[in-house]
PDB file of C-alpha atoms in Angstrom:
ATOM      1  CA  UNK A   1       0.000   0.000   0.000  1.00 57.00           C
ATOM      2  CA  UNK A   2       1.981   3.684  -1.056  1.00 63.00           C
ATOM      3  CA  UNK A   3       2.017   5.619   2.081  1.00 63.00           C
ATOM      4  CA  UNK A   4      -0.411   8.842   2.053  1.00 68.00           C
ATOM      5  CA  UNK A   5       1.582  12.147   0.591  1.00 68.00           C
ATOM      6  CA  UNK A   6       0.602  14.604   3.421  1.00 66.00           C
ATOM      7  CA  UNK A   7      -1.175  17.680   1.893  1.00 67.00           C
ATOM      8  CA  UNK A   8      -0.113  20.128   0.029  1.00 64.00           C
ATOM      9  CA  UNK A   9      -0.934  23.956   1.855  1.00 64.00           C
ATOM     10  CA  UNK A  10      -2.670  26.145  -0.715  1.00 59.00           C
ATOM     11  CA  UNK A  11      -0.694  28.918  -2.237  1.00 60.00           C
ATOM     12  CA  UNK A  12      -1.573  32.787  -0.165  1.00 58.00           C
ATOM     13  CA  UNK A  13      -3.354  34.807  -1.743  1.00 56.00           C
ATOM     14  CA  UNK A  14      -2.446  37.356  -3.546  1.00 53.00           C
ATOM     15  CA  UNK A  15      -2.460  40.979  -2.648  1.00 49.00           C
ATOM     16  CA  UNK A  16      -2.222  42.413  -5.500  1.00 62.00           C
ATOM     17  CA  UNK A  17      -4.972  43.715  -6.798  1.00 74.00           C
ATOM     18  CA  UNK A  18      -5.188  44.154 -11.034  1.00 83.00           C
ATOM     19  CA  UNK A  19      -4.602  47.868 -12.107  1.00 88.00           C
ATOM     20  CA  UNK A  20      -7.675  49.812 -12.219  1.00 93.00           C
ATOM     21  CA  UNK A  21      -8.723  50.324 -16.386  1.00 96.00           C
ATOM     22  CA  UNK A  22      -9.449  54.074 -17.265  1.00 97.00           C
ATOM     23  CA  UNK A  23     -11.168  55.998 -19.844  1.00 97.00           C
ATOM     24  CA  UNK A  24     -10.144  59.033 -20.507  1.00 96.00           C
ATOM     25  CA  UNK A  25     -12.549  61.689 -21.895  1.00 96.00           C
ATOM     26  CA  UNK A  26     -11.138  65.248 -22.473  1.00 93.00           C
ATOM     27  CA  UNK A  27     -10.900  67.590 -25.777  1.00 90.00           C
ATOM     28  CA  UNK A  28      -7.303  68.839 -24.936  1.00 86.00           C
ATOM     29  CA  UNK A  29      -4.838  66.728 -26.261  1.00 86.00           C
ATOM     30  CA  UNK A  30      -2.140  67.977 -23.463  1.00 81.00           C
ATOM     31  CA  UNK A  31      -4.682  67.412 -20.815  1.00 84.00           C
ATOM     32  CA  UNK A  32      -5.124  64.074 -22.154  1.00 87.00           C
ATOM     33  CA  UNK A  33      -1.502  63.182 -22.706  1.00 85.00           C
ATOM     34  CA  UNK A  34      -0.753  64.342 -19.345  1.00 83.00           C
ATOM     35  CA  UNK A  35      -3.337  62.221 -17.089  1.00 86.00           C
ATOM     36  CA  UNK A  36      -2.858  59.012 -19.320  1.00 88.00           C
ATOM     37  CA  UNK A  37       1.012  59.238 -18.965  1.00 86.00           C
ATOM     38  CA  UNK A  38       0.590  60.084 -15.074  1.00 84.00           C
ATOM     39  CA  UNK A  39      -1.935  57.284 -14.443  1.00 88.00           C
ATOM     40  CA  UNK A  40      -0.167  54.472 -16.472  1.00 86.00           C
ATOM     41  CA  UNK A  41       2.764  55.118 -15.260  1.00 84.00           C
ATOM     42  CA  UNK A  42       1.059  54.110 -11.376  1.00 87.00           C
ATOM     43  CA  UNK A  43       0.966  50.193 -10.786  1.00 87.00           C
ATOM     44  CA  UNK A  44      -2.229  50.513  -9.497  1.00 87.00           C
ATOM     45  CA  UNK A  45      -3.771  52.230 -12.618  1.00 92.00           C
ATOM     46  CA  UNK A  46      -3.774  51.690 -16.114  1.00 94.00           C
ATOM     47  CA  UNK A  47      -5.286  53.318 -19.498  1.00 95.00           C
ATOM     48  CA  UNK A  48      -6.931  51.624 -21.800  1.00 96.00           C
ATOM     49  CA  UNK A  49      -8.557  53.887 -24.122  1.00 96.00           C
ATOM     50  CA  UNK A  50      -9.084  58.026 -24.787  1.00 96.00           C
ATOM     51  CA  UNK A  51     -11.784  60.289 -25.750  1.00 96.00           C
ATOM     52  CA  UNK A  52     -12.424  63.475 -27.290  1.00 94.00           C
ATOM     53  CA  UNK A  53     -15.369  64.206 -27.131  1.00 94.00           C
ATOM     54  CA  UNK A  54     -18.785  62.425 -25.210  1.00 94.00           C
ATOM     55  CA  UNK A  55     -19.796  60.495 -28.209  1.00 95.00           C
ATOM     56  CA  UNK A  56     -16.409  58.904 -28.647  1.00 96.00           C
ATOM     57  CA  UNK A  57     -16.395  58.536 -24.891  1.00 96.00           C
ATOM     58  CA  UNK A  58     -19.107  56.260 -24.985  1.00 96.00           C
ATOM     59  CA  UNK A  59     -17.868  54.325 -28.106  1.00 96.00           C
ATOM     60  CA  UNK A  60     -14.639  53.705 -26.310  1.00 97.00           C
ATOM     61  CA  UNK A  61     -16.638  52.758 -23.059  1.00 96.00           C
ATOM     62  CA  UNK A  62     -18.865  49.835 -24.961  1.00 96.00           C
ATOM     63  CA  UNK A  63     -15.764  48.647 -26.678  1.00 97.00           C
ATOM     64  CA  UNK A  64     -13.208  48.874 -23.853  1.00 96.00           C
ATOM     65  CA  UNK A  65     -15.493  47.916 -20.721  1.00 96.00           C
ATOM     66  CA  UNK A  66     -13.303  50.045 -18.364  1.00 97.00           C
ATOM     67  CA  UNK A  67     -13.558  50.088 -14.581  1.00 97.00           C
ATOM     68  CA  UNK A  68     -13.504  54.126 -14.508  1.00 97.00           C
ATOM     69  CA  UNK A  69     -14.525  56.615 -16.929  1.00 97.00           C
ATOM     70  CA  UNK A  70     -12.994  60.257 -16.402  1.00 97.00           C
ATOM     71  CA  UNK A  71     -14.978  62.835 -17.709  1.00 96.00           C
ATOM     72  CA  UNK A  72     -14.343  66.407 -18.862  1.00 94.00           C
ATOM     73  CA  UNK A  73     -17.280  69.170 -18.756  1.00 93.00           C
ATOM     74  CA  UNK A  74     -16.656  70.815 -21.318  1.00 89.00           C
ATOM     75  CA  UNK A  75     -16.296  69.364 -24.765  1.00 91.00           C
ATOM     76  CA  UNK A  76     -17.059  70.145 -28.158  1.00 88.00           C
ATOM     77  CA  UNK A  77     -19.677  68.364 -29.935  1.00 88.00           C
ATOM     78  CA  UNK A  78     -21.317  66.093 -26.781  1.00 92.00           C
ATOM     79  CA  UNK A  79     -20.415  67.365 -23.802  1.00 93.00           C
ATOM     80  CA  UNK A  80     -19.654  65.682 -20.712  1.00 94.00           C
ATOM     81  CA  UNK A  81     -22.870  66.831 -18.918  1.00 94.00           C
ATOM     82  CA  UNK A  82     -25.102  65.383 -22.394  1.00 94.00           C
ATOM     83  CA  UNK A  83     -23.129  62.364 -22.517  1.00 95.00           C
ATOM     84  CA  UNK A  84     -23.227  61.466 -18.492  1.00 95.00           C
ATOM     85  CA  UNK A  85     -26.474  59.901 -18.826  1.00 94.00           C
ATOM     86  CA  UNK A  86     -25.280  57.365 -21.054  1.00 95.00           C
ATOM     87  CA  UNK A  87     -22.205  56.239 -19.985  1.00 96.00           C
ATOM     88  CA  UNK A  88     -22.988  55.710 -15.894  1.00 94.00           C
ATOM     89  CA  UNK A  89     -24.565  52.821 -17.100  1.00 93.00           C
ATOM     90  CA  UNK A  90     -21.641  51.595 -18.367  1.00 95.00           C
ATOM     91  CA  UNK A  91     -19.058  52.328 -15.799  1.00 96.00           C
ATOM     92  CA  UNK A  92     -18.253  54.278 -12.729  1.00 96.00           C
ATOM     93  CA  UNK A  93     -18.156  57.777 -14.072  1.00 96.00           C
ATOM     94  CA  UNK A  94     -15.682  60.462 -12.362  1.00 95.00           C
ATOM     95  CA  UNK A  95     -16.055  64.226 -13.156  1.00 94.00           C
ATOM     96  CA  UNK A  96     -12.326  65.389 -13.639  1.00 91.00           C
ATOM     97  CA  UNK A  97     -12.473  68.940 -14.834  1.00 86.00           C
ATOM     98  CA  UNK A  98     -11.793  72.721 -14.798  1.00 82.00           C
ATOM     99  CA  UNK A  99     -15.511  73.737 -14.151  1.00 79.00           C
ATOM    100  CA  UNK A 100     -16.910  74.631 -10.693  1.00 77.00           C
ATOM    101  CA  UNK A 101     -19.883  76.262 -11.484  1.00 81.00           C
ATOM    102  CA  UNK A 102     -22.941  75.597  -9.219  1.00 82.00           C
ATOM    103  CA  UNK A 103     -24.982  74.437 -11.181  1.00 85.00           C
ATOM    104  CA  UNK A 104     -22.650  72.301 -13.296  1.00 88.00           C
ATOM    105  CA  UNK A 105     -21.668  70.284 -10.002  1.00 87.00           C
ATOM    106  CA  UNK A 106     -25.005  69.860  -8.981  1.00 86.00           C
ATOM    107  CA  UNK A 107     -26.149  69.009 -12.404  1.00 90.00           C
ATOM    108  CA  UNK A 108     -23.406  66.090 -12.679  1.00 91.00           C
ATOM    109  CA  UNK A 109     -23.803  64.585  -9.359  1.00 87.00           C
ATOM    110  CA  UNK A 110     -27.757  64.325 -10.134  1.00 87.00           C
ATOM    111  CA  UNK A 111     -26.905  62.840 -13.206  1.00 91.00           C
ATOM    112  CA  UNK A 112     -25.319  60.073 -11.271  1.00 91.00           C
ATOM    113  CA  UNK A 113     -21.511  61.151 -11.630  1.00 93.00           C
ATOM    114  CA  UNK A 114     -19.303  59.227  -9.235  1.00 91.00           C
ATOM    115  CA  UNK A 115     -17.010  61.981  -7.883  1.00 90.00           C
ATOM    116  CA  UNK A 116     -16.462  66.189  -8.990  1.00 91.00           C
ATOM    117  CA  UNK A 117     -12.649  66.473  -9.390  1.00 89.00           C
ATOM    118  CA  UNK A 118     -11.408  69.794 -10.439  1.00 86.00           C
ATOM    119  CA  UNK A 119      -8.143  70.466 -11.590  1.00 82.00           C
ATOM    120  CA  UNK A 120      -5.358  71.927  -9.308  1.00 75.00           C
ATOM    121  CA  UNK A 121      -7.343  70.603  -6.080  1.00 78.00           C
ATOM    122  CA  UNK A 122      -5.269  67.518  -5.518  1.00 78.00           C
ATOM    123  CA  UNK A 123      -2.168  65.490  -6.008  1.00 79.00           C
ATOM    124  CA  UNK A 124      -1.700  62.176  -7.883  1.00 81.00           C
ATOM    125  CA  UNK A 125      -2.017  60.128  -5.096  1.00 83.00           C
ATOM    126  CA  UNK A 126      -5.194  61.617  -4.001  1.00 83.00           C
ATOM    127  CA  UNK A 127      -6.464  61.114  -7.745  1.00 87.00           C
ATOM    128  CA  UNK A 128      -5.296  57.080  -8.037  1.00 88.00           C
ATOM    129  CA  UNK A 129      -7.074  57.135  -4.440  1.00 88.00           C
ATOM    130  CA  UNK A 130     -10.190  58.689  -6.279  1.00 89.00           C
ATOM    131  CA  UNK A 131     -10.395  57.059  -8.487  1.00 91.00           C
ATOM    132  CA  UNK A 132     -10.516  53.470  -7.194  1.00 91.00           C
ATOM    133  CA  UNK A 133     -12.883  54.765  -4.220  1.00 89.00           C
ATOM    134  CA  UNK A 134     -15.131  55.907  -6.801  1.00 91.00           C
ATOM    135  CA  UNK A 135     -15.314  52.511  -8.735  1.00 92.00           C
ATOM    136  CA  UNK A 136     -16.179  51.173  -4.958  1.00 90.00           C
ATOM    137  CA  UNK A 137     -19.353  53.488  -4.462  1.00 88.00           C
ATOM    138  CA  UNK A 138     -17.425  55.780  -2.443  1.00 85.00           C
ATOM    139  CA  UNK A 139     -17.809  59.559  -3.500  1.00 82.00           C
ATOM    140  CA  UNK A 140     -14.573  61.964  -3.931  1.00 82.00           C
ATOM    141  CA  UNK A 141     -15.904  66.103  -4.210  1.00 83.00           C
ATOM    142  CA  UNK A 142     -12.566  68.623  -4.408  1.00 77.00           C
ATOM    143  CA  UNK A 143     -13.097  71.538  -2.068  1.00 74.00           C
ATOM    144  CA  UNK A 144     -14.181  73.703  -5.229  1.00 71.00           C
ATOM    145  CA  UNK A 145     -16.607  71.910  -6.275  1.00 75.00           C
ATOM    146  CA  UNK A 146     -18.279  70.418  -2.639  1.00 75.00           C
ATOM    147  CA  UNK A 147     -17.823  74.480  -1.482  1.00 73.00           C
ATOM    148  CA  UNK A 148     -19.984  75.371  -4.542  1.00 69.00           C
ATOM    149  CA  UNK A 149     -22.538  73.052  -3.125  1.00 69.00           C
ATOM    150  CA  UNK A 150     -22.240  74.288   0.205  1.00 67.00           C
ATOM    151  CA  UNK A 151     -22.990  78.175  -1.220  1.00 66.00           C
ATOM    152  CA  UNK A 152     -25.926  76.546  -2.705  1.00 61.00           C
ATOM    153  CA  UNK A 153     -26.849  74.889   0.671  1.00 61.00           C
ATOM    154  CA  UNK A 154     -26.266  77.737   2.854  1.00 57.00           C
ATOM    155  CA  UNK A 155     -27.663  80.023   0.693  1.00 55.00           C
ATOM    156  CA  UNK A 156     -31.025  78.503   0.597  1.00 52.00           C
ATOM    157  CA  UNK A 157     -31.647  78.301   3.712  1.00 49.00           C
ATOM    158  CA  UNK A 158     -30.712  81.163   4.718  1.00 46.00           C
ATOM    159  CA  UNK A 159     -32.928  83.272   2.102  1.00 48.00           C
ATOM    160  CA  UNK A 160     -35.954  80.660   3.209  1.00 49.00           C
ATOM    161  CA  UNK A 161     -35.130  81.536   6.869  1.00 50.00           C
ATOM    162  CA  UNK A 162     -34.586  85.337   6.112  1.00 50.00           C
ATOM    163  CA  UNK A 163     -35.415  86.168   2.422  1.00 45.00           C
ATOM    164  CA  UNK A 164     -33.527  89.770   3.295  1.00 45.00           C
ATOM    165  CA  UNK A 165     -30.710  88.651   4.497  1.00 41.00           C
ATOM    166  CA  UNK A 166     -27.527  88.437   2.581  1.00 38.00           C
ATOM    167  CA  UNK A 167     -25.588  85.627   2.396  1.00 37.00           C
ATOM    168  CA  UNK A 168     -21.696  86.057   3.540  1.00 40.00           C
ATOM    169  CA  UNK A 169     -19.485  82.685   3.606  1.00 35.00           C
ATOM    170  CA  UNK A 170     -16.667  82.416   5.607  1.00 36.00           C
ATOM    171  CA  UNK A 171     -13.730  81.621   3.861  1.00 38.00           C
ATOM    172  CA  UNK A 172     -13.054  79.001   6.198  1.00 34.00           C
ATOM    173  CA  UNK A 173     -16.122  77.347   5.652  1.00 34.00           C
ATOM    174  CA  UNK A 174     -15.796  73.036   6.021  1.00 32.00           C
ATOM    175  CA  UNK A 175     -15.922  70.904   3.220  1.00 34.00           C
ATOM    176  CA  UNK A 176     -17.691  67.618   4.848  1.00 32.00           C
ATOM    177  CA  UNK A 177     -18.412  66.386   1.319  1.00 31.00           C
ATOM    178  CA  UNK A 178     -14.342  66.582   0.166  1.00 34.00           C
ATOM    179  CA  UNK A 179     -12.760  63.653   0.666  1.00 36.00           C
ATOM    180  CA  UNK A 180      -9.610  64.924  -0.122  1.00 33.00           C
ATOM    181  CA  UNK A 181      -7.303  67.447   1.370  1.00 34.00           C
ATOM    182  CA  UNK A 182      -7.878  71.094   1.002  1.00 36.00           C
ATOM    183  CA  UNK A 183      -5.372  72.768  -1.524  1.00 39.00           C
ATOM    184  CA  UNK A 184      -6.904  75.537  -3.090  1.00 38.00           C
ATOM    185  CA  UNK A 185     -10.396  76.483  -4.249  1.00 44.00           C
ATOM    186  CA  UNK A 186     -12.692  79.139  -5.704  1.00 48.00           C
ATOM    187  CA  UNK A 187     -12.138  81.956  -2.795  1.00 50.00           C
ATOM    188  CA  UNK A 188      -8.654  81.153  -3.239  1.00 60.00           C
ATOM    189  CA  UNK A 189      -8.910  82.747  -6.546  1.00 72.00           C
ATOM    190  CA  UNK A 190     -11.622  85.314  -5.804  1.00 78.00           C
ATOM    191  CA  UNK A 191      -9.015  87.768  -4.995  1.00 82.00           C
ATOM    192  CA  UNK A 192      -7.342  87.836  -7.968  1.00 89.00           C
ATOM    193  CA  UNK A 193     -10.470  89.458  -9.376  1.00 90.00           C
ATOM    194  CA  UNK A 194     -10.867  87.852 -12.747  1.00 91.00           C
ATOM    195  CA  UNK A 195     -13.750  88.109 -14.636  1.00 90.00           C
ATOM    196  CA  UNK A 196     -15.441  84.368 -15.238  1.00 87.00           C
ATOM    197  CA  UNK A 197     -14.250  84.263 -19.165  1.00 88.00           C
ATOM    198  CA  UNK A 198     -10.734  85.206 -17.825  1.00 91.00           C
ATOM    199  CA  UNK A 199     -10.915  82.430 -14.985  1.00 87.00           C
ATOM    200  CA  UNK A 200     -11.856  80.260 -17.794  1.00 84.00           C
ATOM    201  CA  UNK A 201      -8.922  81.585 -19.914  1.00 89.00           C
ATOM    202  CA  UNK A 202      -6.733  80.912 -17.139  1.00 88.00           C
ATOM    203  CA  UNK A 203      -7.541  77.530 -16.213  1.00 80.00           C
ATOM    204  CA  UNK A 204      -7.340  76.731 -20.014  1.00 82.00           C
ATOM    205  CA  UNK A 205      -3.868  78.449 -19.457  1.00 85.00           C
ATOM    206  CA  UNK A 206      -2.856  75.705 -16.668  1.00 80.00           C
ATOM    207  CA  UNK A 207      -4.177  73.072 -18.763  1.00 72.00           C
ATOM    208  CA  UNK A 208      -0.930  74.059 -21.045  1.00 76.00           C
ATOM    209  CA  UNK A 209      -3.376  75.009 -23.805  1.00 78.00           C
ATOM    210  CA  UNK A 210      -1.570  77.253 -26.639  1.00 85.00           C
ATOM    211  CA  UNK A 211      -3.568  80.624 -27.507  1.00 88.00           C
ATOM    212  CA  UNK A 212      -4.833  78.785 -30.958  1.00 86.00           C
ATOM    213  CA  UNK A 213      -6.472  76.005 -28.626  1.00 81.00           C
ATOM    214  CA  UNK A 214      -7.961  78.273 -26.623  1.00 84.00           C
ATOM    215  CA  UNK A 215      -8.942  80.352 -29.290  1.00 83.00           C
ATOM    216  CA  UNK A 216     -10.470  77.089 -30.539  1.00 76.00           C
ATOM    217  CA  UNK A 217     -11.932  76.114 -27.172  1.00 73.00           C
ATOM    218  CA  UNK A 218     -13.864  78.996 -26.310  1.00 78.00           C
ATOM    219  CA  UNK A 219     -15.055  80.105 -29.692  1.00 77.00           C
ATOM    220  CA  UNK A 220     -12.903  83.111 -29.935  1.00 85.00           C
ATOM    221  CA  UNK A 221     -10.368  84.753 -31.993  1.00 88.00           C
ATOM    222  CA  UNK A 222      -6.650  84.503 -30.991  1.00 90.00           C
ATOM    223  CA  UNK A 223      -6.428  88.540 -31.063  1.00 93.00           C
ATOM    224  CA  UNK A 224      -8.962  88.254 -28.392  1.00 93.00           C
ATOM    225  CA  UNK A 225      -7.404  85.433 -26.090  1.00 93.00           C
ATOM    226  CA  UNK A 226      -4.110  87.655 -26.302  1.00 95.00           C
ATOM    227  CA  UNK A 227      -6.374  90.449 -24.981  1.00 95.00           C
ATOM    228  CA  UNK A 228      -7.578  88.446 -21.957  1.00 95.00           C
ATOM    229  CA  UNK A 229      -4.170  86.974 -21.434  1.00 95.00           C
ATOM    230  CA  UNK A 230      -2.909  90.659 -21.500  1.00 95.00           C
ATOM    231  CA  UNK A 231      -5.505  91.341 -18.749  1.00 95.00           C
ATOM    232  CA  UNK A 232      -4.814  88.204 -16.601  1.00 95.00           C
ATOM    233  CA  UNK A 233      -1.237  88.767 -16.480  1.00 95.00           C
ATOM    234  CA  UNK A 234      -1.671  92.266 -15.064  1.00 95.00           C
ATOM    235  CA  UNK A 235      -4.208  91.022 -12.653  1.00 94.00           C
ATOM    236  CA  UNK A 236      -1.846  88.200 -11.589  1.00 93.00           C
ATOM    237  CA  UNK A 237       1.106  90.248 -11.531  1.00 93.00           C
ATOM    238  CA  UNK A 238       2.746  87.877 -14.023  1.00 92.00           C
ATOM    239  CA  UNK A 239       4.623  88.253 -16.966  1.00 92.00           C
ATOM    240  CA  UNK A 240       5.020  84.433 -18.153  1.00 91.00           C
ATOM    241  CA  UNK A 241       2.448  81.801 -18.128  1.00 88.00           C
ATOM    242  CA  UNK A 242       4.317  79.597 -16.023  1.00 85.00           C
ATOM    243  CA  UNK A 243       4.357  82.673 -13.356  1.00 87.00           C
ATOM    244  CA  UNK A 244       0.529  83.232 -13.844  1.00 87.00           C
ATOM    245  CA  UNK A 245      -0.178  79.470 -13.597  1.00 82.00           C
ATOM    246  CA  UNK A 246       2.172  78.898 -10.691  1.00 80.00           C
ATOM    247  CA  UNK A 247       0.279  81.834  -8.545  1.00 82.00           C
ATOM    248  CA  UNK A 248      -3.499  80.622  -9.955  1.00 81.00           C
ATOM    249  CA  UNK A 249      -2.735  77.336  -8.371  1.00 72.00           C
ATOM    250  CA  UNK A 250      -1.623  78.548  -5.457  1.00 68.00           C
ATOM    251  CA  UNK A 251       1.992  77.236  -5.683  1.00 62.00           C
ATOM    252  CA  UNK A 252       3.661  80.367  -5.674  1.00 56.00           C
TER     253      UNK A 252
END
């Protein structure tokens, strides 16, 4: 009779997880470039495909079948707002963007976005972190964007409690809905004064957009971007873009 082998002990598990698959859905090319070369390049995050627009966004997301979909506002031809609807049933979808309006926020999160991400409001760690929290159910908001809510909050209630009273937020106002740590928000800017189409300028500026993209971004001639940028740097006390886009994201 062969004697009994004892048994073999099962291998341990393993603890690596796979790297999370992105989509990538942004018009600007260096914007793009930038977060696909910054996420691959993180074990545990990976791209798998890129969008221009909302319509190829969704394309790419039936083909690809990624864990994550990142998702710019504001796009030419389908937006990221229009195109929401149809990819959260598809994938986690996570808002990663220069816009902090009100109502865009609130618009996206009703729409069933994952996470509101705005750019200059975090650090790649806190992104990957983001990002895999949001393909768990668990929301990430940026200080702009949950503050934006909160304004919204607060000012409701206030005008229903006293319709005549005005509404003054402190600066230091909390964030519960951020996840993340503070860096630097919408007040933050506030006192550089800029009108809304030369915050929009700017951030396009920190995006590394060129004056033509811009130009082509906003609808615009270049004669007129120059104008704004002419404006911004005075405002910022700049005289390079690097300067202006060091000081608008608060790294200066």
């Amino acid at each position: 009779m062969r004697p009994r082998r004892p048994p073999q002990p099962f291998p341990p598990p393993s603890s690596a997880s796979p790297p999370l698959r992105l989509l990538v859905a942004d018009d600007n090319p260096v914007v793009r470039a930038g977060l696909t070369a910054l996420l691959s390049g993180h074990p545990d995050t990976t791209v798998v495909a890129e969008a221009r627009d909302g319509r190829e966004a969704y394309e790419a997301a039936v083909r690809h079948r990624p864990d994550v979909i990142l998702l710019d506002v504001r796009m030419p031809g389908v937006d990221g707002i229009s195109a929401l609807p149809h990819l959260v049933g598809l994938a986690p979808v996570m808002m990663l963007t220069y816009s902090h309006e009100t109502e865009t926020v609130r618009e996206a999160l009703r729409l069933g976005a994952g996470g509101y991400l705005v750019h200059g409001e975090f650090t790649t760690e806190q992104l990957v972190r983001a990002v895999r929290d949001v393909r768990e159910g668990r929301p990430h908001v940026t200080p702009g964007a949950a503050r934006a809510l909160l304004a919204e909050l607060w000012g409701d209630a206030l005008a229903h409690d006293d319709p005549q009273r005005a509404v003054d937020l402190p600066d230091s106002a909390p964030h519960p809905l951020s996840q993340l740590q503070p860096s630097m928000g919408q007040s933050f800017r506030s006192r550089f004064r800029l009108s809304s189409r030369e915050a929009e300028i700017m951030d396009l500026i920190a995006s590394g957009m060129t004056n033509q993209q811009i130009a082509a971004a906003c609808f615009i001639s270049e004669k007129t971007v120059k104008n704004h940028i002419n404006r911004i740097f005075a405002k910022l006390h700049s005289t390079t873009r690097s300067q202006a886009t060091a000081k608008w994201l608060g790294v200066a």
